[in-house]
Amino acid sequence: MKKILLHICCAPCLCYSHQALQENDLDITGFWCNPNIHPLTEYNKRLDALHAYQTITKLDIIYDKDHNINAWLTRTKKGWPLKDKKKRCLLCYKIRLEKAACMAQDKGFDLFTTTLLYSKYQFHDEIKTMCEDLSKRYRIGFLYKDFRKGWKEGIEISKKMNLYRQRYCGCIFSMR
């Protein structure tokens, strides 16, 4: 059975993604890494929702609770491309997905993937390409699945579980 590290952006996106992965012969471990979420109260609501999901499903989860928003905002030498949403998002994905690929390699996982592939609001093709590149760089397998086909099902699952459902992706820019 292959071990997979599943990067988790939030509990509602995890619902369908986790279910879809369970249909394969995989040993699934979640990975929470989202230093982008603002404000801290929002971060904590999402973390609480993930803890609720974990309690219900018994999914093993590794938590990277580095929530230093200032460090996140200053990760590039030139600063954030404030006016270009796509560039901001791609940089944000890279920070989190690189940590996931590195964690997968360090902890001996066979594969990694991300719940970011569930949201129809994200730059799906770019996430896939980024993960493929990280897979090569870190010599860790990447499992691509287009989780978007389960969009409605995931929403229903999260509602039945009474999970907190956020209204924006998480960053200070999307909050506005």
JSON list of N, CA, C and O in Angstrom, two decimals, residues 46-83:
[
{"chain": "A", "resi": 46, "resn": "ARG", "atom": "N", "xyz": [-10.72, 27.69, 10.75]},
{"chain": "A", "resi": 46, "resn": "ARG", "atom": "CA", "xyz": [-10.42, 26.63, 9.78]},
{"chain": "A", "resi": 46, "resn": "ARG", "atom": "C", "xyz": [-9.70, 25.46, 10.44]},
{"chain": "A", "resi": 46, "resn": "ARG", "atom": "O", "xyz": [-9.94, 24.30, 10.12]},
{"chain": "A", "resi": 47, "resn": "LEU", "atom": "N", "xyz": [-8.82, 25.78, 11.36]},
{"chain": "A", "resi": 47, "resn": "LEU", "atom": "CA", "xyz": [-8.12, 24.74, 12.10]},
{"chain": "A", "resi": 47, "resn": "LEU", "atom": "C", "xyz": [-9.10, 23.95, 12.96]},
{"chain": "A", "resi": 47, "resn": "LEU", "atom": "O", "xyz": [-9.03, 22.71, 13.00]},
{"chain": "A", "resi": 48, "resn": "ASP", "atom": "N", "xyz": [-10.03, 24.62, 13.60]},
{"chain": "A", "resi": 48, "resn": "ASP", "atom": "CA", "xyz": [-11.06, 23.94, 14.40]},
{"chain": "A", "resi": 48, "resn": "ASP", "atom": "C", "xyz": [-11.91, 23.03, 13.52]},
{"chain": "A", "resi": 48, "resn": "ASP", "atom": "O", "xyz": [-12.27, 21.91, 13.93]},
{"chain": "A", "resi": 49, "resn": "ALA", "atom": "N", "xyz": [-12.27, 23.49, 12.32]},
{"chain": "A", "resi": 49, "resn": "ALA", "atom": "CA", "xyz": [-13.05, 22.66, 11.39]},
{"chain": "A", "resi": 49, "resn": "ALA", "atom": "C", "xyz": [-12.27, 21.41, 11.00]},
{"chain": "A", "resi": 49, "resn": "ALA", "atom": "O", "xyz": [-12.84, 20.31, 10.91]},
{"chain": "A", "resi": 50, "resn": "LEU", "atom": "N", "xyz": [-10.98, 21.56, 10.80]},
{"chain": "A", "resi": 50, "resn": "LEU", "atom": "CA", "xyz": [-10.15, 20.41, 10.45]},
{"chain": "A", "resi": 50, "resn": "LEU", "atom": "C", "xyz": [-10.06, 19.43, 11.62]},
{"chain": "A", "resi": 50, "resn": "LEU", "atom": "O", "xyz": [-10.12, 18.21, 11.43]},
{"chain": "A", "resi": 51, "resn": "HIS", "atom": "N", "xyz": [-9.94, 19.95, 12.83]},
{"chain": "A", "resi": 51, "resn": "HIS", "atom": "CA", "xyz": [-9.92, 19.08, 14.00]},
{"chain": "A", "resi": 51, "resn": "HIS", "atom": "C", "xyz": [-11.25, 18.31, 14.11]},
{"chain": "A", "resi": 51, "resn": "HIS", "atom": "O", "xyz": [-11.25, 17.13, 14.45]},
{"chain": "A", "resi": 52, "resn": "ALA", "atom": "N", "xyz": [-12.36, 18.98, 13.81]},
{"chain": "A", "resi": 52, "resn": "ALA", "atom": "CA", "xyz": [-13.67, 18.31, 13.84]},
{"chain": "A", "resi": 52, "resn": "ALA", "atom": "C", "xyz": [-13.71, 17.20, 12.79]},
{"chain": "A", "resi": 52, "resn": "ALA", "atom": "O", "xyz": [-14.17, 16.08, 13.07]},
{"chain": "A", "resi": 53, "resn": "TYR", "atom": "N", "xyz": [-13.22, 17.48, 11.59]},
{"chain": "A", "resi": 53, "resn": "TYR", "atom": "CA", "xyz": [-13.17, 16.47, 10.54]},
{"chain": "A", "resi": 53, "resn": "TYR", "atom": "C", "xyz": [-12.30, 15.29, 10.98]},
{"chain": "A", "resi": 53, "resn": "TYR", "atom": "O", "xyz": [-12.67, 14.13, 10.79]},
{"chain": "A", "resi": 54, "resn": "GLN", "atom": "N", "xyz": [-11.17, 15.58, 11.56]},
{"chain": "A", "resi": 54, "resn": "GLN", "atom": "CA", "xyz": [-10.25, 14.54, 12.00]},
{"chain": "A", "resi": 54, "resn": "GLN", "atom": "C", "xyz": [-10.89, 13.67, 13.08]},
{"chain": "A", "resi": 54, "resn": "GLN", "atom": "O", "xyz": [-10.74, 12.45, 13.07]},
{"chain": "A", "resi": 55, "resn": "THR", "atom": "N", "xyz": [-11.63, 14.29, 13.98]},
{"chain": "A", "resi": 55, "resn": "THR", "atom": "CA", "xyz": [-12.31, 13.54, 15.04]},
{"chain": "A", "resi": 55, "resn": "THR", "atom": "C", "xyz": [-13.33, 12.57, 14.45]},
{"chain": "A", "resi": 55, "resn": "THR", "atom": "O", "xyz": [-13.44, 11.42, 14.87]},
{"chain": "A", "resi": 56, "resn": "ILE", "atom": "N", "xyz": [-14.06, 13.02, 13.44]},
{"chain": "A", "resi": 56, "resn": "ILE", "atom": "CA", "xyz": [-15.09, 12.19, 12.81]},
{"chain": "A", "resi": 56, "resn": "ILE", "atom": "C", "xyz": [-14.49, 11.07, 11.98]},
{"chain": "A", "resi": 56, "resn": "ILE", "atom": "O", "xyz": [-14.93, 9.93, 12.05]},
{"chain": "A", "resi": 57, "resn": "THR", "atom": "N", "xyz": [-13.46, 11.38, 11.20]},
{"chain": "A", "resi": 57, "resn": "THR", "atom": "CA", "xyz": [-12.93, 10.42, 10.22]},
{"chain": "A", "resi": 57, "resn": "THR", "atom": "C", "xyz": [-11.71, 9.64, 10.70]},
{"chain": "A", "resi": 57, "resn": "THR", "atom": "O", "xyz": [-11.33, 8.65, 10.07]},
{"chain": "A", "resi": 58, "resn": "LYS", "atom": "N", "xyz": [-11.07, 10.12, 11.75]},
{"chain": "A", "resi": 58, "resn": "LYS", "atom": "CA", "xyz": [-9.84, 9.49, 12.28]},
{"chain": "A", "resi": 58, "resn": "LYS", "atom": "C", "xyz": [-8.66, 9.59, 11.32]},
{"chain": "A", "resi": 58, "resn": "LYS", "atom": "O", "xyz": [-7.71, 8.82, 11.39]},
{"chain": "A", "resi": 59, "resn": "LEU", "atom": "N", "xyz": [-8.70, 10.54, 10.39]},
{"chain": "A", "resi": 59, "resn": "LEU", "atom": "CA", "xyz": [-7.59, 10.76, 9.47]},
{"chain": "A", "resi": 59, "resn": "LEU", "atom": "C", "xyz": [-6.37, 11.25, 10.24]},
{"chain": "A", "resi": 59, "resn": "LEU", "atom": "O", "xyz": [-6.47, 12.18, 11.05]},
{"chain": "A", "resi": 60, "resn": "ASP", "atom": "N", "xyz": [-5.22, 10.63, 10.01]},
{"chain": "A", "resi": 60, "resn": "ASP", "atom": "CA", "xyz": [-3.97, 11.12, 10.59]},
{"chain": "A", "resi": 60, "resn": "ASP", "atom": "C", "xyz": [-3.60, 12.41, 9.88]},
{"chain": "A", "resi": 60, "resn": "ASP", "atom": "O", "xyz": [-3.63, 12.48, 8.64]},
{"chain": "A", "resi": 61, "resn": "ILE", "atom": "N", "xyz": [-3.22, 13.43, 10.66]},
{"chain": "A", "resi": 61, "resn": "ILE", "atom": "CA", "xyz": [-2.87, 14.72, 10.08]},
{"chain": "A", "resi": 61, "resn": "ILE", "atom": "C", "xyz": [-1.61, 15.25, 10.74]},
{"chain": "A", "resi": 61, "resn": "ILE", "atom": "O", "xyz": [-1.48, 15.23, 11.97]},
{"chain": "A", "resi": 62, "resn": "ILE", "atom": "N", "xyz": [-0.69, 15.73, 9.91]},
{"chain": "A", "resi": 62, "resn": "ILE", "atom": "CA", "xyz": [0.51, 16.42, 10.38]},
{"chain": "A", "resi": 62, "resn": "ILE", "atom": "C", "xyz": [0.17, 17.91, 10.31]},
{"chain": "A", "resi": 62, "resn": "ILE", "atom": "O", "xyz": [-0.28, 18.41, 9.27]},
{"chain": "A", "resi": 63, "resn": "TYR", "atom": "N", "xyz": [0.40, 18.63, 11.40]},
{"chain": "A", "resi": 63, "resn": "TYR", "atom": "CA", "xyz": [0.07, 20.05, 11.46]},
{"chain": "A", "resi": 63, "resn": "TYR", "atom": "C", "xyz": [1.34, 20.90, 11.44]},
{"chain": "A", "resi": 63, "resn": "TYR", "atom": "O", "xyz": [2.19, 20.76, 12.30]},
{"chain": "A", "resi": 64, "resn": "ASP", "atom": "N", "xyz": [1.43, 21.76, 10.45]},
{"chain": "A", "resi": 64, "resn": "ASP", "atom": "CA", "xyz": [2.47, 22.78, 10.41]},
{"chain": "A", "resi": 64, "resn": "ASP", "atom": "C", "xyz": [1.75, 24.08, 10.79]},
{"chain": "A", "resi": 64, "resn": "ASP", "atom": "O", "xyz": [1.06, 24.67, 9.97]},
{"chain": "A", "resi": 65, "resn": "LYS", "atom": "N", "xyz": [1.89, 24.46, 12.05]},
{"chain": "A", "resi": 65, "resn": "LYS", "atom": "CA", "xyz": [1.13, 25.60, 12.56]},
{"chain": "A", "resi": 65, "resn": "LYS", "atom": "C", "xyz": [1.91, 26.91, 12.48]},
{"chain": "A", "resi": 65, "resn": "LYS", "atom": "O", "xyz": [1.68, 27.83, 13.25]},
{"chain": "A", "resi": 66, "resn": "ASP", "atom": "N", "xyz": [2.83, 26.99, 11.54]},
{"chain": "A", "resi": 66, "resn": "ASP", "atom": "CA", "xyz": [3.57, 28.23, 11.32]},
{"chain": "A", "resi": 66, "resn": "ASP", "atom": "C", "xyz": [2.61, 29.26, 10.73]},
{"chain": "A", "resi": 66, "resn": "ASP", "atom": "O", "xyz": [2.29, 29.22, 9.55]},
{"chain": "A", "resi": 67, "resn": "HIS", "atom": "N", "xyz": [2.12, 30.14, 11.57]},
{"chain": "A", "resi": 67, "resn": "HIS", "atom": "CA", "xyz": [1.18, 31.16, 11.09]},
{"chain": "A", "resi": 67, "resn": "HIS", "atom": "C", "xyz": [1.78, 32.55, 11.26]},
{"chain": "A", "resi": 67, "resn": "HIS", "atom": "O", "xyz": [1.17, 33.45, 11.84]},
{"chain": "A", "resi": 68, "resn": "ASN", "atom": "N", "xyz": [2.96, 32.74, 10.75]},
{"chain": "A", "resi": 68, "resn": "ASN", "atom": "CA", "xyz": [3.62, 34.05, 10.80]},
{"chain": "A", "resi": 68, "resn": "ASN", "atom": "C", "xyz": [3.26, 34.78, 9.51]},
{"chain": "A", "resi": 68, "resn": "ASN", "atom": "O", "xyz": [3.94, 34.64, 8.50]},
{"chain": "A", "resi": 69, "resn": "ILE", "atom": "N", "xyz": [2.19, 35.55, 9.55]},
{"chain": "A", "resi": 69, "resn": "ILE", "atom": "CA", "xyz": [1.68, 36.22, 8.35]},
{"chain": "A", "resi": 69, "resn": "ILE", "atom": "C", "xyz": [2.72, 37.18, 7.76]},
{"chain": "A", "resi": 69, "resn": "ILE", "atom": "O", "xyz": [2.82, 37.30, 6.54]},
{"chain": "A", "resi": 70, "resn": "ASN", "atom": "N", "xyz": [3.51, 37.82, 8.60]},
{"chain": "A", "resi": 70, "resn": "ASN", "atom": "CA", "xyz": [4.53, 38.74, 8.08]},
{"chain": "A", "resi": 70, "resn": "ASN", "atom": "C", "xyz": [5.60, 38.00, 7.30]},
{"chain": "A", "resi": 70, "resn": "ASN", "atom": "O", "xyz": [6.04, 38.45, 6.25]},
{"chain": "A", "resi": 71, "resn": "ALA", "atom": "N", "xyz": [6.01, 36.84, 7.81]},
{"chain": "A", "resi": 71, "resn": "ALA", "atom": "CA", "xyz": [7.00, 36.03, 7.09]},
{"chain": "A", "resi": 71, "resn": "ALA", "atom": "C", "xyz": [6.41, 35.57, 5.77]},
{"chain": "A", "resi": 71, "resn": "ALA", "atom": "O", "xyz": [7.08, 35.54, 4.74]},
{"chain": "A", "resi": 72, "resn": "TRP", "atom": "N", "xyz": [5.13, 35.20, 5.79]},
{"chain": "A", "resi": 72, "resn": "TRP", "atom": "CA", "xyz": [4.46, 34.75, 4.56]},
{"chain": "A", "resi": 72, "resn": "TRP", "atom": "C", "xyz": [4.41, 35.87, 3.54]},
{"chain": "A", "resi": 72, "resn": "TRP", "atom": "O", "xyz": [4.66, 35.65, 2.36]},
{"chain": "A", "resi": 73, "resn": "LEU", "atom": "N", "xyz": [4.13, 37.08, 3.98]},
{"chain": "A", "resi": 73, "resn": "LEU", "atom": "CA", "xyz": [4.02, 38.22, 3.06]},
{"chain": "A", "resi": 73, "resn": "LEU", "atom": "C", "xyz": [5.37, 38.66, 2.50]},
{"chain": "A", "resi": 73, "resn": "LEU", "atom": "O", "xyz": [5.42, 39.30, 1.47]},
{"chain": "A", "resi": 74, "resn": "THR", "atom": "N", "xyz": [6.45, 38.32, 3.16]},
{"chain": "A", "resi": 74, "resn": "THR", "atom": "CA", "xyz": [7.77, 38.77, 2.71]},
{"chain": "A", "resi": 74, "resn": "THR", "atom": "C", "xyz": [8.63, 37.64, 2.20]},
{"chain": "A", "resi": 74, "resn": "THR", "atom": "O", "xyz": [9.86, 37.72, 2.25]},
{"chain": "A", "resi": 75, "resn": "ARG", "atom": "N", "xyz": [8.04, 36.58, 1.67]},
{"chain": "A", "resi": 75, "resn": "ARG", "atom": "CA", "xyz": [8.80, 35.42, 1.20]},
{"chain": "A", "resi": 75, "resn": "ARG", "atom": "C", "xyz": [9.58, 35.69, -0.08]},
{"chain": "A", "resi": 75, "resn": "ARG", "atom": "O", "xyz": [10.45, 34.93, -0.44]},
{"chain": "A", "resi": 76, "resn": "THR", "atom": "N", "xyz": [9.26, 36.74, -0.80]},
{"chain": "A", "resi": 76, "resn": "THR", "atom": "CA", "xyz": [10.00, 37.02, -2.03]},
{"chain": "A", "resi": 76, "resn": "THR", "atom": "C", "xyz": [10.85, 38.26, -1.84]},
{"chain": "A", "resi": 76, "resn": "THR", "atom": "O", "xyz": [10.52, 39.15, -1.07]},
{"chain": "A", "resi": 77, "resn": "LYS", "atom": "N", "xyz": [11.92, 38.33, -2.57]},
{"chain": "A", "resi": 77, "resn": "LYS", "atom": "CA", "xyz": [12.82, 39.47, -2.45]},
{"chain": "A", "resi": 77, "resn": "LYS", "atom": "C", "xyz": [12.19, 40.77, -2.96]},
{"chain": "A", "resi": 77, "resn": "LYS", "atom": "O", "xyz": [12.44, 41.84, -2.45]},
{"chain": "A", "resi": 78, "resn": "LYS", "atom": "N", "xyz": [11.37, 40.65, -3.98]},
{"chain": "A", "resi": 78, "resn": "LYS", "atom": "CA", "xyz": [10.76, 41.84, -4.58]},
{"chain": "A", "resi": 78, "resn": "LYS", "atom": "C", "xyz": [9.41, 42.17, -3.97]},
{"chain": "A", "resi": 78, "resn": "LYS", "atom": "O", "xyz": [8.79, 43.15, -4.33]},
{"chain": "A", "resi": 79, "resn": "GLY", "atom": "N", "xyz": [8.94, 41.35, -3.04]},
{"chain": "A", "resi": 79, "resn": "GLY", "atom": "CA", "xyz": [7.63, 41.59, -2.45]},
{"chain": "A", "resi": 79, "resn": "GLY", "atom": "C", "xyz": [6.54, 40.95, -3.29]},
{"chain": "A", "resi": 79, "resn": "GLY", "atom": "O", "xyz": [6.78, 40.35, -4.32]},
{"chain": "A", "resi": 80, "resn": "TRP", "atom": "N", "xyz": [5.33, 41.08, -2.84]},
{"chain": "A", "resi": 80, "resn": "TRP", "atom": "CA", "xyz": [4.19, 40.46, -3.48]},
{"chain": "A", "resi": 80, "resn": "TRP", "atom": "C", "xyz": [3.74, 41.21, -4.72]},
{"chain": "A", "resi": 80, "resn": "TRP", "atom": "O", "xyz": [3.74, 42.43, -4.73]},
{"chain": "A", "resi": 81, "resn": "PRO", "atom": "N", "xyz": [3.34, 40.48, -5.74]},
{"chain": "A", "resi": 81, "resn": "PRO", "atom": "CA", "xyz": [2.78, 41.12, -6.95]},
{"chain": "A", "resi": 81, "resn": "PRO", "atom": "C", "xyz": [1.33, 41.53, -6.66]},
{"chain": "A", "resi": 81, "resn": "PRO", "atom": "O", "xyz": [0.38, 40.87, -7.06]},
{"chain": "A", "resi": 82, "resn": "LEU", "atom": "N", "xyz": [1.17, 42.61, -5.92]},
{"chain": "A", "resi": 82, "resn": "LEU", "atom": "CA", "xyz": [-0.13, 42.98, -5.37]},
{"chain": "A", "resi": 82, "resn": "LEU", "atom": "C", "xyz": [-1.23, 43.14, -6.41]},
{"chain": "A", "resi": 82, "resn": "LEU", "atom": "O", "xyz": [-2.38, 42.82, -6.15]},
{"chain": "A", "resi": 83, "resn": "LYS", "atom": "N", "xyz": [-0.91, 43.63, -7.57]},
{"chain": "A", "resi": 83, "resn": "LYS", "atom": "CA", "xyz": [-1.94, 43.92, -8.56]},
{"chain": "A", "resi": 83, "resn": "LYS", "atom": "C", "xyz": [-2.32, 42.73, -9.42]},
{"chain": "A", "resi": 83, "resn": "LYS", "atom": "O", "xyz": [-3.32, 42.78, -10.12]}
]
